[in-house]
């Protein structure tokens, strides 16, 4: 194979390599990254810790936990716990972040909707168990952060 043909074949590869070389900044220049790319995981960890800490601070000794979790506000909380009918329960919710979420317990005839500000406030909602009970905690359109929640027997 002639050398000039090999040069023609390798030229596009050299151009691609030059165009896709790593994006290290020149010496003495700081790299710039998207604030969401690097801040999101550590931000979620921090908000999770804040929400969980507030939730743990109000947990009464002697109550039995039925179910709990931590969710992104954008995902919300959606659970249908298997609870015996007629027993009383307490849902505790803390949202850390920005905006507001709302607790909706169905069937809604017995429990009104309740606002949960995403400022690490602790919100309680009592309800009666049953096979049709469904719990949803959903953030408003602009809410961000993490929701920690726990269901205890009363």
mmCIF file of C-alpha atoms in Angstrom:
data_model
loop_
_atom_site.group_PDB
_atom_site.id
_atom_site.type_symbol
_atom_site.label_atom_id
_atom_site.label_comp_id
_atom_site.label_asym_id
_atom_site.label_seq_id
_atom_site.Cartn_x
_atom_site.Cartn_y
_atom_site.Cartn_z
ATOM 1 C CA UNK A 1 0.000 0.000 0.000
ATOM 2 C CA UNK A 2 1.468 3.388 -0.967
ATOM 3 C CA UNK A 3 2.373 5.720 1.915
ATOM 4 C CA UNK A 4 0.232 8.545 0.549
ATOM 5 C CA UNK A 5 -2.859 6.224 0.656
ATOM 6 C CA UNK A 6 -2.118 5.364 4.273
ATOM 7 C CA UNK A 7 -1.858 9.117 5.048
ATOM 8 C CA UNK A 8 -5.248 9.767 3.443
ATOM 9 C CA UNK A 9 -6.795 6.935 5.470
ATOM 10 C CA UNK A 10 -5.360 8.214 8.776
ATOM 11 C CA UNK A 11 -6.176 11.914 8.257
ATOM 12 C CA UNK A 12 -9.880 11.630 9.278
ATOM 13 C CA UNK A 13 -8.899 9.724 12.416
ATOM 14 C CA UNK A 14 -6.472 12.471 13.422
ATOM 15 C CA UNK A 15 -9.164 15.094 12.944
ATOM 16 C CA UNK A 16 -11.633 13.108 15.074
ATOM 17 C CA UNK A 17 -9.064 12.617 17.787
ATOM 18 C CA UNK A 18 -8.285 16.325 17.831
ATOM 19 C CA UNK A 19 -11.972 17.254 17.995
ATOM 20 C CA UNK A 20 -12.757 14.827 20.813
ATOM 21 C CA UNK A 21 -9.668 15.143 22.965
ATOM 22 C CA UNK A 22 -10.318 15.385 26.684
ATOM 23 C CA UNK A 23 -11.513 18.715 27.939
ATOM 24 C CA UNK A 24 -8.783 19.389 30.482
ATOM 25 C CA UNK A 25 -8.343 23.117 30.862
ATOM 26 C CA UNK A 26 -5.086 24.741 29.988
ATOM 27 C CA UNK A 27 -2.626 24.938 32.894
ATOM 28 C CA UNK A 28 -3.644 27.680 35.305
ATOM 29 C CA UNK A 29 -7.305 27.686 34.196
ATOM 30 C CA UNK A 30 -10.083 26.178 36.288
ATOM 31 C CA UNK A 31 -12.445 23.641 34.794
ATOM 32 C CA UNK A 32 -16.089 24.654 34.563
ATOM 33 C CA UNK A 33 -18.868 22.177 35.158
ATOM 34 C CA UNK A 34 -22.606 22.331 35.151
ATOM 35 C CA UNK A 35 -23.909 23.059 38.667
ATOM 36 C CA UNK A 36 -26.366 20.175 38.335
ATOM 37 C CA UNK A 37 -23.758 17.654 37.257
ATOM 38 C CA UNK A 38 -21.610 17.703 40.374
ATOM 39 C CA UNK A 39 -23.821 19.378 42.974
ATOM 40 C CA UNK A 40 -26.865 17.129 42.608
ATOM 41 C CA UNK A 41 -25.664 13.934 44.351
ATOM 42 C CA UNK A 42 -24.023 15.774 47.262
ATOM 43 C CA UNK A 43 -27.004 18.157 47.452
ATOM 44 C CA UNK A 44 -29.413 15.222 47.659
ATOM 45 C CA UNK A 45 -27.292 13.599 50.365
ATOM 46 C CA UNK A 46 -27.308 16.800 52.396
ATOM 47 C CA UNK A 47 -31.073 17.299 52.027
ATOM 48 C CA UNK A 48 -31.697 13.619 52.835
ATOM 49 C CA UNK A 49 -29.635 13.932 56.015
ATOM 50 C CA UNK A 50 -31.513 17.108 57.020
ATOM 51 C CA UNK A 51 -34.943 15.579 56.434
ATOM 52 C CA UNK A 52 -34.027 12.284 58.139
ATOM 53 C CA UNK A 53 -32.534 14.112 61.135
ATOM 54 C CA UNK A 54 -35.700 16.186 61.608
ATOM 55 C CA UNK A 55 -37.831 13.048 61.306
ATOM 56 C CA UNK A 56 -35.697 11.123 63.821
ATOM 57 C CA UNK A 57 -35.824 14.027 66.294
ATOM 58 C CA UNK A 58 -39.599 13.708 66.681
ATOM 59 C CA UNK A 59 -39.876 9.925 66.753
ATOM 60 C CA UNK A 60 -41.410 8.862 70.045
ATOM 61 C CA UNK A 61 -39.952 5.876 71.833
ATOM 62 C CA UNK A 62 -42.343 2.973 72.248
ATOM 63 C CA UNK A 63 -44.189 3.488 68.983
ATOM 64 C CA UNK A 64 -43.796 0.768 66.413
ATOM 65 C CA UNK A 65 -42.781 1.806 62.941
ATOM 66 C CA UNK A 66 -44.824 0.293 60.146
ATOM 67 C CA UNK A 67 -43.157 1.731 57.051
ATOM 68 C CA UNK A 68 -40.764 4.559 56.153
ATOM 69 C CA UNK A 69 -38.618 5.952 53.368
ATOM 70 C CA UNK A 70 -36.894 8.895 51.749
ATOM 71 C CA UNK A 71 -37.851 10.055 48.255
ATOM 72 C CA UNK A 72 -37.063 12.899 45.886
ATOM 73 C CA UNK A 73 -39.780 15.545 45.897
ATOM 74 C CA UNK A 74 -40.021 15.144 42.115
ATOM 75 C CA UNK A 75 -40.786 11.423 42.571
ATOM 76 C CA UNK A 76 -43.097 11.871 45.554
ATOM 77 C CA UNK A 77 -44.197 9.246 48.041
ATOM 78 C CA UNK A 78 -46.684 6.676 46.832
ATOM 79 C CA UNK A 79 -47.549 3.749 49.101
ATOM 80 C CA UNK A 80 -50.467 1.522 49.859
ATOM 81 C CA UNK A 81 -49.458 -0.078 53.167
ATOM 82 C CA UNK A 82 -51.188 -3.260 54.285
ATOM 83 C CA UNK A 83 -52.733 -1.931 57.501
ATOM 84 C CA UNK A 84 -55.376 -3.622 59.652
ATOM 85 C CA UNK A 85 -58.741 -1.866 59.455
ATOM 86 C CA UNK A 86 -59.774 0.280 62.379
ATOM 87 C CA UNK A 87 -56.311 0.848 63.938
ATOM 88 C CA UNK A 88 -54.933 4.368 64.269
ATOM 89 C CA UNK A 89 -51.685 5.447 62.644
ATOM 90 C CA UNK A 90 -49.579 8.569 62.451
ATOM 91 C CA UNK A 91 -47.815 9.644 59.268
ATOM 92 C CA UNK A 92 -44.849 11.950 59.878
ATOM 93 C CA UNK A 93 -43.424 13.838 56.887
ATOM 94 C CA UNK A 94 -40.452 16.188 56.538
ATOM 95 C CA UNK A 95 -39.485 17.916 53.293
ATOM 96 C CA UNK A 96 -36.046 19.543 52.959
ATOM 97 C CA UNK A 97 -35.496 21.737 49.917
ATOM 98 C CA UNK A 98 -37.631 24.400 48.265
ATOM 99 C CA UNK A 99 -41.328 24.742 47.575
ATOM 100 C CA UNK A 100 -44.139 22.747 49.102
ATOM 101 C CA UNK A 101 -45.552 19.233 49.000
ATOM 102 C CA UNK A 102 -49.005 17.969 49.887
ATOM 103 C CA UNK A 103 -50.143 14.868 51.775
ATOM 104 C CA UNK A 104 -53.144 13.087 50.286
ATOM 105 C CA UNK A 105 -54.512 10.049 52.101
ATOM 106 C CA UNK A 106 -57.233 8.111 50.328
ATOM 107 C CA UNK A 107 -60.014 7.468 50.862
ATOM 108 C CA UNK A 108 -60.050 11.236 51.301
ATOM 109 C CA UNK A 109 -63.452 11.389 52.994
ATOM 110 C CA UNK A 110 -61.822 10.867 56.372
ATOM 111 C CA UNK A 111 -58.555 12.802 56.017
ATOM 112 C CA UNK A 112 -58.195 16.258 54.426
ATOM 113 C CA UNK A 113 -55.184 17.199 52.272
ATOM 114 C CA UNK A 114 -52.336 18.719 54.252
ATOM 115 C CA UNK A 115 -49.513 21.032 53.135
ATOM 116 C CA UNK A 116 -45.863 20.181 53.843
ATOM 117 C CA UNK A 117 -43.471 23.114 53.405
ATOM 118 C CA UNK A 118 -40.019 22.073 52.155
ATOM 119 C CA UNK A 119 -38.280 23.979 54.945
ATOM 120 C CA UNK A 120 -37.583 20.965 57.220
ATOM 121 C CA UNK A 121 -40.822 21.477 59.169
ATOM 122 C CA UNK A 122 -42.271 18.288 60.634
ATOM 123 C CA UNK A 123 -45.876 17.591 59.617
ATOM 124 C CA UNK A 124 -48.066 14.929 61.241
ATOM 125 C CA UNK A 125 -51.235 13.360 59.862
ATOM 126 C CA UNK A 126 -53.316 10.808 61.744
ATOM 127 C CA UNK A 127 -55.417 8.296 59.868
ATOM 128 C CA UNK A 128 -57.237 5.016 60.315
ATOM 129 C CA UNK A 129 -55.908 1.877 58.654
ATOM 130 C CA UNK A 130 -57.687 -0.294 56.131
ATOM 131 C CA UNK A 131 -56.968 -2.268 52.976
ATOM 132 C CA UNK A 132 -57.948 0.675 50.725
ATOM 133 C CA UNK A 133 -55.662 3.267 52.363
ATOM 134 C CA UNK A 134 -53.296 4.938 49.916
ATOM 135 C CA UNK A 135 -50.762 7.603 50.893
ATOM 136 C CA UNK A 136 -49.366 10.100 48.401
ATOM 137 C CA UNK A 137 -47.061 13.022 49.110
ATOM 138 C CA UNK A 138 -46.455 15.103 46.005
ATOM 139 C CA UNK A 139 -44.440 18.268 45.488
ATOM 140 C CA UNK A 140 -45.841 21.277 43.706
ATOM 141 C CA UNK A 141 -44.561 22.083 40.218
ATOM 142 C CA UNK A 142 -41.516 24.040 41.417
ATOM 143 C CA UNK A 143 -40.674 22.015 44.535
ATOM 144 C CA UNK A 144 -37.254 20.402 44.833
ATOM 145 C CA UNK A 145 -35.509 18.455 47.551
ATOM 146 C CA UNK A 146 -36.061 15.293 49.542
ATOM 147 C CA UNK A 147 -39.012 13.937 51.533
ATOM 148 C CA UNK A 148 -38.486 11.689 54.582
ATOM 149 C CA UNK A 149 -41.576 9.933 55.880
ATOM 150 C CA UNK A 150 -42.593 7.354 58.475
ATOM 151 C CA UNK A 151 -45.812 5.575 59.482
ATOM 152 C CA UNK A 152 -46.142 4.578 63.157
ATOM 153 C CA UNK A 153 -48.907 2.867 65.067
ATOM 154 C CA UNK A 154 -50.558 4.978 67.769
#
